[in-house]
C-alpha cells in the first residue's frame, strides 16, 4: 500500500533528520507533544474500550455468555454476518471495476463518477436510510408494485443489506483508485504487447499489484458493514429476532436496563474492531515488505 | 501467489457464513406487535403467556415478535410498510393516522374492542431526584427559573404528546383561557434543555445521564425506573391534575388478512382484557381497565389522580391538529 510504504521510508528519513542537532526539537517540546498525544489516546480511545469490557464482565462470565447466546442476540449476529457477507463481495466487484475504469482509462464524466462514488460518505446515514424508505416503502415509488408482487424490502432483510451496501460503497474503490493511478498502466501495456488477453492481464498483472490495497479495502468495508447503525436503523423496523443487527441489539438492551448484556454484545463488536485492526496492520506490513522486495529486485 | 490460492477458501468461507441463513419460513404462526416505547417489559411478559394460552386452546404454536420505538415513528413505519399484525401504540391519533394514510384498517377501529380499545390506562407523573431537592409539588413548580424539565419530543413520541396536553389542560383549567395555557406551556418549554425522540430515551437522559431536575413521565415508566434503578435515587410526585392516558390497541386488518393471522391477532388483543392480561398490566404499572381482575396489591400502588380526559380537549383529531401538526401550537412556541 502506497501510504504505508511512504510512512515507512519516511521513518528512516526522520531518524536521520533528527540525529542532526540543528534540526531536532528541544526535549521539552518533544515530550509535551508526546504527552498530549498519549493523553488524548488514553482518554478518547483506550478508556472507552476498557470501559466496554469492564461493564460487559461486571456481572460475571455467566451473564456475559447468556447475553451472547440469547436467541435474539444470535439472530442479530447472523443478520450482521449476512449483511457483511453480501456487501463485501458486491462492493469488491464494484470497487475493482470502478477503480480499474477510472485509473486505466480516459473517458468523459470521470470526475463526476469519482464524486458519485464518494456520495455515501458525504450523505448522513439517516438520509441514506430514508432514501430507501422513499423508494421502496409502501408509500414510495415502487411501493404498490412491491406489495402487489409480495416482495418485502424495507423492514426486512433485503432493506438492511441494501442500506449496508450503500454506506460501504466507497471504501474499496476509494482505496484502489489512488493506488492504481500511481502505478500507471505501463505494466498492463507491456502485458498486452506480449500477447496477454484481457482477463490474463487482470489476473497476472493488475490483481497482484493491487492485492494488498484490495485487502485493506475489504477489511474497512467489513468493519463498517458490521458496525453500521444509522442507515440500518431507519430501514430495520426493529423487529426482534428478525431485523435487528448487532448495533441495534445493543441499543435495545441498553434501553431495557440490561446494561451488562448491552456491553457484552458491544464487546463483541469491539473485539471485531480489534481483530480488524490487527489484520489491517498485518496487511500494511505485508504490503510494505512486498514493496521493498520489488524495489530491491529492481535495483 | 497468496491471493489466488486463498480465493477458493474465501468463497467456501462466504458460503458457510450464508448457508445457515436461508430464508425458509416455518409453518408455525407468528404475530408482529408494533408497539411504543415503554411497553417492552409488559409484552415481554405477556407474549409467552398468550402463546401458552393459544397452544392449549387451539394446538397452534404462535410466536409473537416485538418492535418498539416512539409511537409516532412506529405508526410511520407501519404506514411505510412494516408488516404489523397488531399495533399497540401510545395514543389513538397514531392508529388513526395509519387508518387514514394507508387504509390498512377501518376508521372506526376504536369501536371494535371495549373501552375505546384501551385495555390499560396510564397517566403522566413527575419523577424527581430523591428528597425532591427543588421542591417540585405541582405543575406551577415546573416553570420556575432554574428548574430543568426533561420530556421527549411530541413530534415523535406519544408520551410527550400526553405530557404536553396534560400541561396544557392543567393551565387551561387553572387560567381559564387559551392564552393562559399557551403562556404556561411556552414557559415550561423554556425549561426543557433537550428533547429526546422517545420516552425511554428521555428516561435514560434523566436517570442515566443525570440531566434535569424533573422528568415528565408515563406513570408506568416512572415506577419502572424506580424499580430498576433503586428507590434510593428517585421519587414520584403526583400533580394535582393530570391526564388520563389511554394507549389503544388494534388489529391491522390488511396485514393480518394477507398473512392469515386475523383470528389469532384478534384473540391476542382480546387476551389483554382477560384476567391474565389485566394482572400483567397492573404488575407492569399500567392501570388495568378492570382493576377487579388484577391483584389488589398491584392496584393499590396507583395513587388517586384528578383526571383531565382527552375529550375535554376536543379529542385526538382536534388536539393533534391544533398542537402537533406542522405550524401547530408546539411549532409556534418551540420555534420561537
XYZ file of C-alpha atoms in Angstrom:
635
model
C 0.000 0.000 0.000
C 1.307 3.331 -1.063
C 0.509 5.219 2.148
C 2.118 2.676 4.418
C 5.211 2.497 2.301
C 5.878 6.196 2.286
C 5.396 6.224 6.021
C 7.974 3.504 6.372
C 10.527 5.225 4.209
C 9.695 8.481 5.919
C 10.547 6.822 9.233
C 14.153 6.147 8.200
C 14.418 9.590 6.833
C 13.112 11.188 10.042
C 15.618 9.289 12.183
C 18.483 10.600 10.131
C 16.939 14.034 10.200
C 16.655 14.106 13.957
C 20.207 12.954 14.594
C 21.445 16.312 13.483
C 21.367 18.813 16.361
C 20.317 21.705 14.164
C 17.138 20.023 13.022
C 15.913 18.429 16.227
C 13.452 19.921 18.705
C 14.234 20.528 22.368
C 13.270 17.637 24.644
C 10.613 19.835 26.293
C 8.684 20.334 23.042
C 9.116 16.701 22.139
C 7.797 15.393 25.443
C 4.952 17.892 25.613
C 3.692 16.844 22.222
C 4.119 13.202 23.133
C 2.235 13.711 26.406
C -0.658 15.457 24.656
C -0.929 12.668 22.119
C -0.813 9.969 24.780
C -3.397 11.719 26.960
C -5.764 12.038 24.027
C -5.168 8.419 23.130
C -5.912 7.261 26.672
C -8.959 9.425 27.265
C -10.676 9.083 23.917
C -9.662 5.622 22.754
C -8.271 3.408 25.452
C -10.671 4.268 28.275
C -13.896 3.720 26.331
C -12.516 0.432 25.064
C -11.614 -0.735 28.553
C -14.972 0.509 29.872
C -16.811 -1.665 27.373
C -15.080 -4.803 28.610
C -15.277 -3.878 32.290
C -19.027 -3.249 32.037
C -19.510 -6.396 29.987
C -17.990 -8.585 32.684
C -19.370 -6.660 35.658
C -21.959 -9.304 36.433
C -19.648 -12.177 35.685
C -18.810 -14.549 32.898
C -22.166 -16.281 33.062
C -24.233 -13.154 32.337
C -21.825 -12.429 29.524
C -22.349 -15.780 27.844
C -26.121 -15.690 28.461
C -26.317 -12.336 26.710
C -24.493 -13.708 23.671
C -26.430 -16.974 23.288
C -29.819 -15.334 23.723
C -31.888 -16.189 20.591
C -32.383 -12.513 19.738
C -28.643 -11.898 20.064
C -27.841 -14.910 17.891
C -30.238 -13.740 15.217
C -28.661 -10.276 15.375
C -25.216 -11.842 14.919
C -26.463 -13.868 11.947
C -28.072 -10.865 10.310
C -24.956 -8.772 10.806
C -22.806 -11.507 9.256
C -25.231 -11.829 6.363
C -25.201 -8.084 5.684
C -21.398 -8.151 5.660
C -21.273 -11.345 3.571
C -23.384 -9.726 0.855
C -22.000 -6.213 0.899
C -18.299 -7.136 0.925
C -18.287 -9.267 -2.283
C -20.648 -6.856 -4.056
C -18.514 -3.867 -3.218
C -15.398 -5.865 -4.055
C -16.570 -6.416 -7.611
C -17.856 -2.892 -7.959
C -14.825 -1.294 -6.325
C -12.316 -3.097 -8.523
C -14.347 -2.383 -11.659
C -14.727 1.296 -10.825
C -11.092 1.773 -9.845
C -9.943 -0.087 -12.966
C -12.114 2.081 -15.204
C -11.074 5.303 -13.523
C -7.348 4.599 -13.215
C -6.650 2.913 -16.537
C -8.960 4.647 -18.976
C -9.822 8.166 -20.045
C -13.485 8.979 -20.544
C -15.918 11.833 -20.237
C -17.598 12.273 -16.866
C -14.754 10.589 -14.987
C -14.604 13.289 -12.347
C -18.369 13.044 -11.981
C -18.117 9.296 -11.384
C -15.470 9.811 -8.704
C -17.704 12.339 -6.959
C -20.626 9.953 -7.211
C -18.640 7.149 -5.597
C -17.993 9.426 -2.637
C -21.674 10.196 -2.188
C -22.307 7.616 0.573
C -19.505 9.242 2.597
C -20.932 12.729 2.347
C -24.576 11.827 2.917
C -25.704 11.306 6.503
C -26.530 7.609 7.103
C -30.008 8.544 8.300
C -30.727 10.252 4.979
C -29.370 7.182 3.198
C -31.887 5.051 5.092
C -34.745 7.431 4.401
C -33.952 7.392 0.697
C -34.609 3.655 0.644
C -37.861 4.153 2.554
C -38.890 6.744 -0.036
C -38.088 4.391 -2.896
C -39.218 1.037 -1.543
C -41.602 1.968 1.300
C -45.318 1.210 0.984
C -45.954 4.873 0.104
C -42.804 5.104 -2.006
C -42.140 4.974 -5.758
C -42.205 1.209 -6.096
C -44.358 0.628 -3.011
C -47.554 -0.573 -4.632
C -45.731 -2.692 -7.206
C -43.726 -4.400 -4.461
C -46.865 -5.057 -2.421
C -48.690 -6.472 -5.449
C -45.823 -8.870 -6.053
C -45.437 -9.625 -2.368
C -41.795 -8.533 -2.231
C -40.557 -7.084 1.025
C -37.527 -4.823 1.013
C -37.945 -2.194 3.720
C -38.362 -3.520 7.277
C -36.941 -6.838 6.133
C -33.537 -8.386 5.484
C -33.128 -7.060 1.900
C -33.532 -3.477 3.103
C -30.854 -3.924 5.725
C -28.492 -5.452 3.175
C -29.225 -2.645 0.707
C -28.547 0.050 3.287
C -25.308 -1.671 4.293
C -24.139 -1.967 0.688
C -24.895 1.718 0.195
C -22.919 3.018 3.157
C -19.920 0.737 2.472
C -19.930 1.513 -1.250
C -16.882 3.799 -1.489
C -14.338 2.018 0.712
C -12.736 -0.349 -1.803
C -12.936 1.964 -4.804
C -11.507 4.836 -2.752
C -8.659 2.629 -1.601
C -7.788 1.378 -5.071
C -8.129 4.477 -7.255
C -5.041 6.370 -5.960
C -3.041 3.145 -5.832
C -3.851 2.177 -9.409
C -3.335 5.724 -10.636
C 0.104 5.796 -9.013
C 1.047 2.511 -10.617
C 0.076 3.742 -14.072
C -0.715 1.435 -16.946
C 2.762 0.614 -18.301
C 2.787 -2.924 -16.912
C -0.598 -3.684 -18.414
C 0.527 -2.277 -21.736
C 3.625 -4.429 -21.629
C 1.467 -7.488 -20.910
C -0.772 -6.702 -23.883
C 2.226 -6.253 -26.149
C 3.497 -9.653 -25.015
C 0.173 -11.147 -26.089
C -1.908 -11.342 -22.881
C -5.708 -11.345 -23.158
C -7.915 -9.037 -21.100
C -8.521 -11.431 -18.232
C -4.921 -12.595 -18.215
C -3.779 -9.009 -17.857
C -6.137 -8.601 -14.915
C -5.240 -11.824 -13.090
C -1.498 -11.825 -13.669
C -0.618 -8.130 -13.751
C -3.240 -5.858 -12.201
C -4.512 -8.025 -9.352
C -1.083 -8.925 -7.879
C -0.206 -5.245 -7.914
C -3.283 -4.158 -6.001
C -3.877 -7.152 -3.773
C -2.808 -5.518 -0.504
C -4.750 -2.356 -1.174
C -7.711 -4.510 -2.043
C -7.411 -6.484 1.179
C -7.265 -3.255 3.102
C -10.426 -2.011 1.416
C -12.194 -5.286 2.156
C -11.282 -5.023 5.840
C -12.616 -1.475 6.066
C -15.792 -2.435 4.235
C -16.330 -5.382 6.527
C -15.806 -3.323 9.669
C -18.234 -0.648 8.573
C -20.796 -3.210 7.363
C -20.901 -4.842 10.768
C -20.903 -1.601 12.712
C -23.369 0.477 10.695
C -26.141 1.919 12.840
C -27.881 4.958 11.339
C -28.986 3.836 7.885
C -29.810 0.332 9.081
C -31.821 1.710 11.998
C -34.105 3.608 9.611
C -34.914 0.628 7.384
C -34.897 -2.075 10.053
C -38.303 -1.768 11.715
C -36.577 -3.096 14.853
C -38.300 -6.478 14.889
C -36.530 -8.562 17.480
C -35.148 -11.839 16.244
C -35.760 -10.784 12.668
C -34.450 -7.405 11.565
C -32.119 -6.406 14.376
C -28.414 -6.183 13.683
C -25.769 -6.214 16.416
C -25.545 -2.416 16.862
C -29.358 -2.164 17.018
C -29.467 -5.005 19.509
C -27.010 -3.146 21.734
C -29.313 -0.137 21.741
C -32.355 -2.244 22.637
C -30.590 -3.963 25.529
C -29.326 -0.655 26.848
C -32.805 0.841 26.714
C -34.170 -2.104 28.660
C -31.861 -1.554 31.602
C -29.817 -4.652 30.742
C -26.542 -2.793 30.820
C -24.257 -5.786 31.262
C -25.903 -7.593 28.353
C -25.692 -4.458 26.217
C -21.989 -4.136 26.920
C -21.463 -7.864 26.366
C -22.824 -7.538 22.840
C -20.924 -4.273 22.413
C -17.731 -6.054 23.424
C -18.316 -8.462 20.555
C -18.320 -5.504 18.185
C -15.259 -4.077 19.933
C -13.482 -7.411 19.524
C -14.309 -7.331 15.841
C -12.766 -3.879 15.646
C -9.623 -5.097 17.390
C -9.275 -8.111 15.106
C -9.790 -5.809 12.134
C -7.010 -3.571 13.390
C -4.619 -6.468 13.820
C -5.341 -7.774 10.333
C -5.051 -4.261 8.954
C -1.608 -3.831 10.476
C -0.535 -7.188 9.181
C -1.728 -6.264 5.703
C 0.135 -2.970 5.828
C 3.250 -4.752 6.981
C 2.975 -7.269 4.151
C 2.372 -4.510 1.653
C 5.423 -2.582 2.813
C 7.536 -5.734 2.618
C 6.413 -6.680 -0.867
C 7.057 -3.110 -1.977
C 10.577 -3.251 -0.509
C 11.201 -6.581 -2.217
C 10.230 -5.220 -5.616
C 12.348 -2.126 -5.019
C 15.360 -4.274 -4.154
C 14.907 -6.641 -7.064
C 14.547 -3.652 -9.350
C 17.770 -2.028 -8.220
C 0.545 -16.331 -5.215
C -1.223 -15.809 -1.950
C -4.261 -14.215 -3.438
C -5.032 -16.944 -5.921
C -4.667 -19.880 -3.588
C -6.926 -18.321 -0.977
C -9.661 -17.403 -3.398
C -11.372 -20.748 -3.189
C -11.086 -20.785 0.598
C -12.600 -17.338 0.744
C -15.538 -18.446 -1.369
C -16.080 -21.507 0.811
C -15.981 -19.341 3.901
C -18.556 -16.974 2.467
C -20.875 -19.827 1.560
C -20.511 -21.277 5.023
C -21.499 -17.953 6.519
C -24.565 -17.517 4.331
C -25.828 -21.121 4.219
C -27.466 -21.330 7.662
C -29.295 -18.080 6.984
C -31.657 -19.467 4.374
C -34.995 -17.730 4.427
C -37.086 -20.852 4.957
C -40.394 -19.916 6.520
C -41.517 -22.277 9.236
C -45.117 -23.419 9.419
C -45.862 -22.077 12.832
C -47.829 -18.874 13.224
C -46.162 -15.629 14.036
C -47.513 -12.231 15.007
C -45.740 -8.919 14.876
C -46.773 -6.479 17.566
C -45.565 -2.969 16.758
C -45.686 -1.071 19.999
C -44.495 2.139 21.565
C -41.508 2.605 23.789
C -42.332 1.819 27.437
C -44.345 -1.368 26.854
C -41.252 -3.526 26.347
C -41.381 -5.273 29.695
C -45.163 -5.698 29.659
C -45.221 -7.518 26.330
C -42.100 -9.496 27.113
C -44.134 -10.982 29.975
C -47.443 -11.133 28.116
C -46.310 -12.809 24.881
C -45.269 -16.187 26.338
C -48.484 -16.235 28.398
C -50.527 -15.744 25.247
C -48.560 -18.381 23.330
C -49.258 -20.885 26.076
C -52.965 -19.984 26.140
C -53.264 -20.245 22.357
C -51.443 -23.575 22.244
C -53.813 -25.011 24.845
C -56.866 -23.645 23.138
C -56.122 -24.443 19.503
C -52.978 -26.554 19.407
C -51.237 -23.968 17.178
C -47.852 -22.597 18.123
C -47.579 -18.871 17.837
C -44.501 -16.697 18.227
C -45.069 -13.039 18.939
C -42.377 -10.667 17.745
C -41.939 -7.171 19.119
C -40.863 -3.861 17.727
C -40.593 -0.787 19.960
C -39.936 2.895 19.389
C -41.544 6.309 19.643
C -45.271 5.920 18.973
C -45.377 8.406 16.099
C -42.323 6.863 14.478
C -43.766 3.359 14.780
C -47.014 4.474 13.154
C -44.946 5.985 10.350
C -43.132 2.669 9.877
C -46.434 0.767 9.630
C -47.652 3.288 7.048
C -44.369 2.787 5.157
C -44.890 -0.959 5.096
C -43.775 -2.517 8.376
C -45.969 -5.647 8.484
C -47.593 -5.286 11.904
C -50.409 -7.745 12.602
C -51.331 -5.698 15.645
C -50.366 -2.222 16.785
C -50.357 -1.253 20.453
C -49.486 2.428 20.405
C -49.433 5.301 22.849
C -52.407 7.218 21.573
C -55.408 6.881 19.300
C -54.241 9.502 16.840
C -51.290 7.400 15.726
C -53.572 4.486 14.844
C -55.968 6.954 13.193
C -53.030 8.073 11.077
C -52.371 4.502 9.956
C -56.057 4.065 9.081
C -56.171 7.345 7.217
C -52.850 7.258 5.346
C -52.615 3.570 4.484
C -56.212 2.340 4.709
C -54.939 -0.832 6.353
C -57.672 -0.703 8.987
C -61.123 0.910 9.049
C -61.646 4.370 10.546
C -63.905 3.000 13.293
C -61.199 0.656 14.665
C -61.568 2.094 18.150
C -65.110 0.726 18.466
C -64.076 -2.880 17.898
C -62.742 -3.519 21.384
C -64.130 -2.481 24.757
C -63.231 0.783 26.415
C -62.055 2.711 23.353
C -59.821 -0.249 22.521
C -57.590 0.554 25.502
C -57.062 -2.478 27.765
C -54.991 -0.439 30.186
C -54.522 3.207 31.014
C -51.806 5.351 32.487
C -51.194 8.928 33.395
C -48.420 11.486 33.465
C -46.497 11.989 36.706
C -43.287 13.745 37.770
C -40.165 11.775 38.568
C -37.793 13.780 40.760
C -34.476 13.056 42.432
C -34.564 11.625 45.943
C -35.555 14.151 48.593
C -37.077 16.380 45.883
C -34.277 18.990 46.191
C -36.121 21.565 44.041
C -39.353 21.141 45.995
C -41.482 20.239 42.997
C -45.086 19.619 44.023
C -47.263 20.647 41.094
C -47.274 21.946 37.539
C -46.559 25.520 38.656
C -43.204 24.467 40.092
C -42.050 23.299 36.657
C -41.923 26.806 35.190
C -39.869 28.315 37.990
C -36.488 29.641 36.862
C -33.643 27.183 37.368
C -35.781 24.057 37.112
C -34.785 21.768 34.252
C -37.600 19.637 32.840
C -36.952 16.521 30.753
C -39.628 15.473 28.271
C -39.347 13.807 24.859
C -40.258 15.367 21.515
C -44.034 15.434 20.925
C -43.465 15.181 17.182
C -42.231 11.607 17.510
C -43.172 10.440 20.991
C -46.670 9.593 22.145
C -45.778 10.046 25.807
C -44.546 13.550 25.079
C -47.873 14.442 23.494
C -49.665 13.268 26.642
C -47.180 15.353 28.704
C -47.832 18.386 26.572
C -51.616 18.024 26.729
C -51.555 17.389 30.481
C -49.647 20.652 30.955
C -51.944 22.464 28.540
C -55.042 21.021 30.228
C -53.812 21.997 33.666
C -53.151 25.600 32.637
C -56.437 25.789 30.761
C -58.296 24.649 33.831
C -56.412 26.982 36.143
C -56.043 30.075 33.965
C -59.366 29.640 32.271
C -58.214 30.739 28.827
C -56.291 29.559 25.784
C -53.878 32.448 26.190
C -53.063 31.355 29.746
C -52.458 27.795 28.569
C -50.191 28.922 25.749
C -48.266 31.187 28.086
C -47.788 28.394 30.645
C -46.632 25.850 28.067
C -44.185 28.259 26.482
C -42.666 28.977 29.878
C -42.496 25.226 30.511
C -40.731 24.517 27.213
C -38.122 27.173 28.062
C -37.067 24.939 30.939
C -36.550 21.898 28.687
C -32.847 21.501 27.808
C -33.175 18.518 25.440
C -35.968 16.770 23.511
C -35.323 13.031 23.103
C -37.156 11.244 20.293
C -38.900 8.707 22.533
C -39.955 8.155 26.139
C -37.283 5.580 27.006
C -34.569 7.867 25.689
C -35.845 10.713 27.870
C -35.932 8.416 30.894
C -32.327 7.417 30.228
C -31.342 11.067 29.863
C -32.800 11.786 33.292
C -31.872 8.581 35.061
C -28.569 7.534 33.490
C -27.064 10.778 32.332
C -28.336 12.627 35.391
C -29.665 15.565 33.367
C -32.556 17.697 34.656
C -34.481 18.105 37.915
C -37.771 16.534 36.900
C -38.845 14.022 34.285
C -42.359 14.228 32.875
C -43.031 10.548 32.511
C -45.568 7.869 31.977
C -46.611 6.615 35.376
C -45.503 3.102 34.377
C -42.145 4.404 33.144
C -41.617 6.289 36.426
C -42.422 3.209 38.512
C -40.147 1.099 36.336
C -37.155 3.427 36.688
C -37.545 3.390 40.454
C -37.849 -0.357 40.415
C -34.894 -0.953 38.066
C -32.523 1.669 39.378
C -33.198 1.896 43.070
C -35.845 3.559 45.248
C -32.994 5.385 46.974
C -32.438 7.598 43.935
C -35.813 8.843 42.723
C -39.319 9.533 43.891
C -42.648 10.074 42.182
C -44.619 13.283 42.579
C -48.287 13.135 41.571
C -49.521 16.550 40.410
C -52.921 17.930 41.462
C -54.281 17.337 37.964
C -53.068 15.024 35.235
C -54.339 13.476 32.052
C -55.909 10.055 31.682
C -53.779 8.431 29.001
C -55.399 5.571 27.158
C -52.970 3.686 24.922
C -55.109 1.837 22.376
C -54.607 -1.445 20.526
C -55.832 -2.594 17.115
C -55.532 -5.362 14.568
C -54.099 -4.092 11.281
C -56.673 -5.811 9.082
C -54.922 -5.628 5.739
C -51.720 -7.147 7.101
C -53.455 -9.826 9.172
C -55.614 -10.817 6.182
C -52.587 -11.110 3.925
C -50.688 -13.176 6.472
C -53.668 -15.259 7.520
C -53.431 -14.233 11.157
C -56.756 -12.449 11.642
C -58.145 -14.863 14.230
C -55.030 -15.130 16.337
C -54.368 -11.384 16.138
C -57.859 -10.624 17.414
C -57.510 -13.221 20.166
C -54.159 -11.704 21.146
C -55.713 -8.319 21.785
C -58.790 -9.768 23.495
C -56.488 -11.684 25.815
C -55.208 -8.333 27.091
C -58.669 -7.851 28.625
C -58.615 -11.291 30.315
C -57.613 -11.784 33.971
C -54.110 -12.788 32.836
C -53.719 -9.684 30.690
C -55.120 -7.348 33.335
C -52.920 -8.875 36.046
C -49.805 -8.445 33.933
C -50.743 -4.882 33.021
C -51.126 -3.972 36.686
C -47.886 -5.759 37.578
C -46.060 -3.676 34.958
C -47.527 -0.480 36.386
C -50.321 0.074 33.882
C -53.713 0.912 35.376
C -55.923 -2.027 34.397
C -59.299 -1.195 32.854
C -60.857 -3.903 35.017
C -59.000 -3.495 38.330
C -61.129 -6.222 39.922
C -59.325 -8.781 37.731
C -55.831 -7.716 38.785
C -54.005 -8.330 42.057
C -55.244 -5.953 44.739
C -51.671 -5.370 45.874
C -50.628 -4.148 42.430
C -53.682 -1.929 42.082
C -53.066 -0.368 45.495
C -49.818 1.144 44.166
C -51.682 3.619 41.963
C -52.402 6.918 43.729
C -55.694 8.700 43.132
C -55.373 11.381 40.473
C -57.776 14.094 39.291
C -58.007 13.280 35.624
C -58.444 15.506 32.608
C -59.602 13.484 29.623
C -58.549 13.882 26.028
C -62.178 14.526 25.152
C -62.101 17.611 27.412
C -59.501 18.940 24.961
C -61.635 18.146 21.947
C -60.453 14.584 21.226
C -57.294 13.396 19.488
C -58.042 14.581 15.958
C -58.592 18.148 17.140
C -55.733 18.087 19.653
C -53.276 16.730 17.082
C -54.350 19.315 14.511
C -54.128 22.179 16.962
C -50.924 21.340 18.792
C -48.694 18.890 16.943
C -49.328 19.312 13.218
C -46.894 21.460 11.216
C -47.325 25.017 12.389
C -49.385 23.899 15.399
C -49.021 25.352 18.876
C -45.894 23.303 19.625
C -44.136 24.577 16.491
C -45.231 28.137 17.214
C -43.966 28.005 20.792
C -40.835 25.933 20.321
C -39.853 27.586 17.029
C -39.574 30.943 18.736
